[in-house]
PDB file of C-alpha atoms in Angstrom:
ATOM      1  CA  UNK K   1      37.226  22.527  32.484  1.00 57.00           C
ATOM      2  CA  UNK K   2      35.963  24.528  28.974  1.00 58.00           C
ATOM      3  CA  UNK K   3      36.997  21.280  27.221  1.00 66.00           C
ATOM      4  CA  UNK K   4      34.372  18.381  28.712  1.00 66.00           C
ATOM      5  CA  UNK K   5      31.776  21.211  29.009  1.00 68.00           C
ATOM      6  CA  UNK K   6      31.711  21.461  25.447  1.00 57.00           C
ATOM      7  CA  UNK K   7      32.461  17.935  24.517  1.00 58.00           C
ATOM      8  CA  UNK K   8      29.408  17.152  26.680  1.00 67.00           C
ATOM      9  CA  UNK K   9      27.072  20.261  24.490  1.00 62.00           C
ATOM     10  CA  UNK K  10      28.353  18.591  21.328  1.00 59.00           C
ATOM     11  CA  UNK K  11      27.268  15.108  22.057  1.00 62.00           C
ATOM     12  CA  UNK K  12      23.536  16.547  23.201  1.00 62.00           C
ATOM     13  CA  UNK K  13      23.685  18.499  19.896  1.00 60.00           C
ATOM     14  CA  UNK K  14      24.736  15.536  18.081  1.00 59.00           C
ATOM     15  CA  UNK K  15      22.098  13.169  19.719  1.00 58.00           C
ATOM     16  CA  UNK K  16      19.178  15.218  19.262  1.00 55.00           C
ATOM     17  CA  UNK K  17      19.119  15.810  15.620  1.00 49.00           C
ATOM     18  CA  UNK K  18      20.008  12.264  15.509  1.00 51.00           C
ATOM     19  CA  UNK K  19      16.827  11.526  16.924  1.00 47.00           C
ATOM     20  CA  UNK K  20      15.054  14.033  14.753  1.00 48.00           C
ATOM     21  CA  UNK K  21      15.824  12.501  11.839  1.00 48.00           C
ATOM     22  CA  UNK K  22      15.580   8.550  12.617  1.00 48.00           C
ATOM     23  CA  UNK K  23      11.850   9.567  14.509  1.00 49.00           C
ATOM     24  CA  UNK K  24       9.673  10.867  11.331  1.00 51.00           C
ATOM     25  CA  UNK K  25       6.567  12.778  11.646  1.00 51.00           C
ATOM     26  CA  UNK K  26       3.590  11.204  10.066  1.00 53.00           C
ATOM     27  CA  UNK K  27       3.561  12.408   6.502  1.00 51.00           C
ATOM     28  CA  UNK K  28       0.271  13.543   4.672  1.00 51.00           C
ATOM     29  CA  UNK K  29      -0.497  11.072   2.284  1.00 47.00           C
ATOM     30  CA  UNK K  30      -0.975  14.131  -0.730  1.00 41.00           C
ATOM     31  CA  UNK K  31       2.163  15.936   0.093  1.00 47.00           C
ATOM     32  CA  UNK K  32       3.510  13.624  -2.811  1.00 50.00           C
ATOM     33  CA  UNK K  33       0.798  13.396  -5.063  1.00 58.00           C
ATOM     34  CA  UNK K  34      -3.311  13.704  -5.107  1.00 69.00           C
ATOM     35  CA  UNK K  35      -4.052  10.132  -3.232  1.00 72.00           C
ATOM     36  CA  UNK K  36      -7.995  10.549  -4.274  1.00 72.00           C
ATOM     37  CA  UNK K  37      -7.525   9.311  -7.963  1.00 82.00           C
ATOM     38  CA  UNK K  38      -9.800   6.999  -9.810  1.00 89.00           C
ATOM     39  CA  UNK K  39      -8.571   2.917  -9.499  1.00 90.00           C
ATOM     40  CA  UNK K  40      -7.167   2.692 -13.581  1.00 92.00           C
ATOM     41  CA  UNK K  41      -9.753   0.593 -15.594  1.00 92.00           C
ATOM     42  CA  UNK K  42      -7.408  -2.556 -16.466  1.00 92.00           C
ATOM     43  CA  UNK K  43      -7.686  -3.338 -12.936  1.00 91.00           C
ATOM     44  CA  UNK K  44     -11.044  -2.713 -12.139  1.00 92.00           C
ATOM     45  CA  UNK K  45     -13.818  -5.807 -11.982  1.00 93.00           C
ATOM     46  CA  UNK K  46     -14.337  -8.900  -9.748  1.00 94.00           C
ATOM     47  CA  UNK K  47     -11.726 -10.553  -9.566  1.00 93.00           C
ATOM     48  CA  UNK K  48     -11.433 -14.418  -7.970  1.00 93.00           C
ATOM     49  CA  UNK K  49      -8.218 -15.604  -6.131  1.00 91.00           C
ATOM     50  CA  UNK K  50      -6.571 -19.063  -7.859  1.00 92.00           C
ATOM     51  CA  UNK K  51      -3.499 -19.132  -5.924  1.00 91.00           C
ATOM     52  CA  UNK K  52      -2.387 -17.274  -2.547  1.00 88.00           C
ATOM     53  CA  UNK K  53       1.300 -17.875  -0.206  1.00 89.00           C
ATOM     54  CA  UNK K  54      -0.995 -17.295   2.607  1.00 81.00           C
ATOM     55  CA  UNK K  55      -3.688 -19.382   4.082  1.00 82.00           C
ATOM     56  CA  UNK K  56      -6.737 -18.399   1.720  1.00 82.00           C
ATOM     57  CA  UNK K  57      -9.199 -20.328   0.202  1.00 84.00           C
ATOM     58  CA  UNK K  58      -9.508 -20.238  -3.457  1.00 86.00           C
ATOM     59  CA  UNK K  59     -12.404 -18.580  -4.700  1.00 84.00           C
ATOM     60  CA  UNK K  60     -12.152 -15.600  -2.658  1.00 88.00           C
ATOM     61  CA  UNK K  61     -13.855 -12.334  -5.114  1.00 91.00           C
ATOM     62  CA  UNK K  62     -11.662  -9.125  -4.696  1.00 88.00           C
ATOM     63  CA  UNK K  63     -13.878  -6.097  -6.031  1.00 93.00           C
ATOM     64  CA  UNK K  64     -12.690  -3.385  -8.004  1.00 93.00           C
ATOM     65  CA  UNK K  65     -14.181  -0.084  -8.775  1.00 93.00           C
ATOM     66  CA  UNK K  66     -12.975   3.166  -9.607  1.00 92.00           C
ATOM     67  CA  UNK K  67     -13.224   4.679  -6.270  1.00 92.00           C
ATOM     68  CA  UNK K  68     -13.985   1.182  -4.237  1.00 91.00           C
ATOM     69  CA  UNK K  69     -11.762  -1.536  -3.060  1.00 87.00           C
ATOM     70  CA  UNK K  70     -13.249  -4.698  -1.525  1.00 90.00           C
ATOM     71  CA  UNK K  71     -11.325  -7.417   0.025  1.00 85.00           C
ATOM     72  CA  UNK K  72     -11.706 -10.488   2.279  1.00 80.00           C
ATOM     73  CA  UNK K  73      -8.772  -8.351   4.534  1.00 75.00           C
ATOM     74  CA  UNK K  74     -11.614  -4.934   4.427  1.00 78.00           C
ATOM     75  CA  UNK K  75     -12.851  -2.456   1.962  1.00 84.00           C
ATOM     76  CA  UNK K  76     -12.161   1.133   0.932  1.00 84.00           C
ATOM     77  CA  UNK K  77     -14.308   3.290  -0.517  1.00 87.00           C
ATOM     78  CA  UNK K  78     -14.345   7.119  -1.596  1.00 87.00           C
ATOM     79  CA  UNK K  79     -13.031   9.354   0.876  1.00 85.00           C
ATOM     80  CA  UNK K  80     -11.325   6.404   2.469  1.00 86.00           C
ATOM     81  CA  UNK K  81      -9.564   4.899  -0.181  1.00 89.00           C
ATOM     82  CA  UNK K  82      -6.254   6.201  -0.867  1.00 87.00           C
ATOM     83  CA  UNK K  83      -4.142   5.469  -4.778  1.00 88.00           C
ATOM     84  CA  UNK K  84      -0.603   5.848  -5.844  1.00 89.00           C
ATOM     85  CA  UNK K  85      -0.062   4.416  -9.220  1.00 90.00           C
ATOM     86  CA  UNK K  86       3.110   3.892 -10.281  1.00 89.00           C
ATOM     87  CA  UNK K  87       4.819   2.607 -13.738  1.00 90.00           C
ATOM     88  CA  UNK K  88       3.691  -1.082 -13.528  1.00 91.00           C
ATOM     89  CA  UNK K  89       1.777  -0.651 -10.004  1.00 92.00           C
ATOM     90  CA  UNK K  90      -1.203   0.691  -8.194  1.00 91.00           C
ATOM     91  CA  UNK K  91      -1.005   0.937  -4.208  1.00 89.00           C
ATOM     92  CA  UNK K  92      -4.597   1.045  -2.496  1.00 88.00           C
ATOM     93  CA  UNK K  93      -4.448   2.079   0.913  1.00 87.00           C
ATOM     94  CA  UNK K  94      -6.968   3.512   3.908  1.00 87.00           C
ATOM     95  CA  UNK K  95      -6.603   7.232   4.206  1.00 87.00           C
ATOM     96  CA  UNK K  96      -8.069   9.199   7.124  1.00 85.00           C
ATOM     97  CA  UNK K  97      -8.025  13.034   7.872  1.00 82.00           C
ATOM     98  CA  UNK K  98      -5.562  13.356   4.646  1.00 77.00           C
ATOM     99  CA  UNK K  99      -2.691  10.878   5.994  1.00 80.00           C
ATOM    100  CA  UNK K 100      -2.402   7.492   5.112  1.00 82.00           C
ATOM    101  CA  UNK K 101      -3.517   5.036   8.459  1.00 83.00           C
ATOM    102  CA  UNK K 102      -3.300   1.358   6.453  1.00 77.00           C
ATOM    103  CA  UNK K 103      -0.846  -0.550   4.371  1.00 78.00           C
ATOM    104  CA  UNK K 104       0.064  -0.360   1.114  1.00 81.00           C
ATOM    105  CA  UNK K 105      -1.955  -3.000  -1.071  1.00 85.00           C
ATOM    106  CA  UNK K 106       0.064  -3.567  -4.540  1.00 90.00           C
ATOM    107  CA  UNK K 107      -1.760  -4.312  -7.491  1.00 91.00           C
ATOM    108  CA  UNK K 108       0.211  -5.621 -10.649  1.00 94.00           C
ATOM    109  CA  UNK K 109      -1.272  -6.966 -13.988  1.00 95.00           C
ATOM    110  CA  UNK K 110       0.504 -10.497 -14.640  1.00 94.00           C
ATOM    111  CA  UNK K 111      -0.059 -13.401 -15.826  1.00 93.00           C
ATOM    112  CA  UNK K 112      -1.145 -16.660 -14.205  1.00 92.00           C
ATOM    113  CA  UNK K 113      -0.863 -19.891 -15.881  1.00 91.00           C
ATOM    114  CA  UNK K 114      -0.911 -18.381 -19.816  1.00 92.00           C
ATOM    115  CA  UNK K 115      -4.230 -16.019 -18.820  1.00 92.00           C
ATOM    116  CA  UNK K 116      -4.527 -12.253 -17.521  1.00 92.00           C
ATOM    117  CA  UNK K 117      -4.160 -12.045 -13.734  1.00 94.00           C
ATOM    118  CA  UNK K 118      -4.379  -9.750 -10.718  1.00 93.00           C
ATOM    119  CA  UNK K 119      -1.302 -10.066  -8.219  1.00 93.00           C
ATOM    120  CA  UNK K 120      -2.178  -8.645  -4.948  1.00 89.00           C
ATOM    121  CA  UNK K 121       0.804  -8.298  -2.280  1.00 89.00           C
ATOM    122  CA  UNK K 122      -0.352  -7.343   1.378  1.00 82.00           C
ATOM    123  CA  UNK K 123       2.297  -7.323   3.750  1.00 81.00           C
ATOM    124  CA  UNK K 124       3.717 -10.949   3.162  1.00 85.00           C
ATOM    125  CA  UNK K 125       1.093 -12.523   1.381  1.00 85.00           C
ATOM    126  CA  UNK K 126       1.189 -12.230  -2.057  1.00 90.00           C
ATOM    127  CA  UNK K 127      -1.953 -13.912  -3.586  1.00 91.00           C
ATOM    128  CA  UNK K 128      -3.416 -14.515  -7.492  1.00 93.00           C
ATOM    129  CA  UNK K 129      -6.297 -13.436  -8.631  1.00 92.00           C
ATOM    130  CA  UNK K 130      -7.816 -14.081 -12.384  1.00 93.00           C
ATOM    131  CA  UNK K 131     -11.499 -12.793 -13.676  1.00 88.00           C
TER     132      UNK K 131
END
């Protein structure tokens, strides 16, 4: 009778810190580094799409500014905008009441057809962008 009584407590046990650890808490967005940094200044400018995966229409202007974002998907600015930048990346993404609320949007400097390009992945679309 001891025996399934505590076979039974273990399993609870087991299952709930189970749960704790595959459901996450929201994390702040600056618990890993200060989000409200300045876009750096190779990728800031206007910047017009030439190729996209998704269904975009070339000529599209993606605006970059040190502490703006502007898209044909939305637009960041100050408080809102949120930056991680990374060896060869910057992430942009919307921040609100210190946590991150939007996707990431990764910037990369490439190169599109021999001249200096933006690529811009959001979700699945990845898109090109040249100045």
């Amino acid at each position: 009778m001891f025996r399934p009584k505590l076979l039974t407590v273990l399993a609870v046990a087991t299952l709930g810190v189970g749960a704790t650890t595959v459901l996450q808490q929201p994390q702040p967005a600056a618990a890993k580094q200060n989000v409200h940094q300045k876009i750096p200044k190779a990728y800031r400018g206007t910047w017009h799409l030439k190729h996209s995966t998704g269904h975009l229409k070339k000529g599209l202007k993606l605006k970059i500014g040190a502490r703006s974002f502007k898209s044909h998907f939305g637009s960041y600015q100050k408080k809102q905008l949120g930056v991680h930048i990374g060896k060869k990346t910057v992430s942009v993404f919307q921040i609100a009441k210190g946590q991150q609320v939007g996707e990431y949007n990764v910037l990369r400097k490439t190169h599109y057809k021999n001249k200096p390009a933006l690529k811009w992945s959001f979700d699945t679309v990845t898109s090109y962008y040249v100045k």
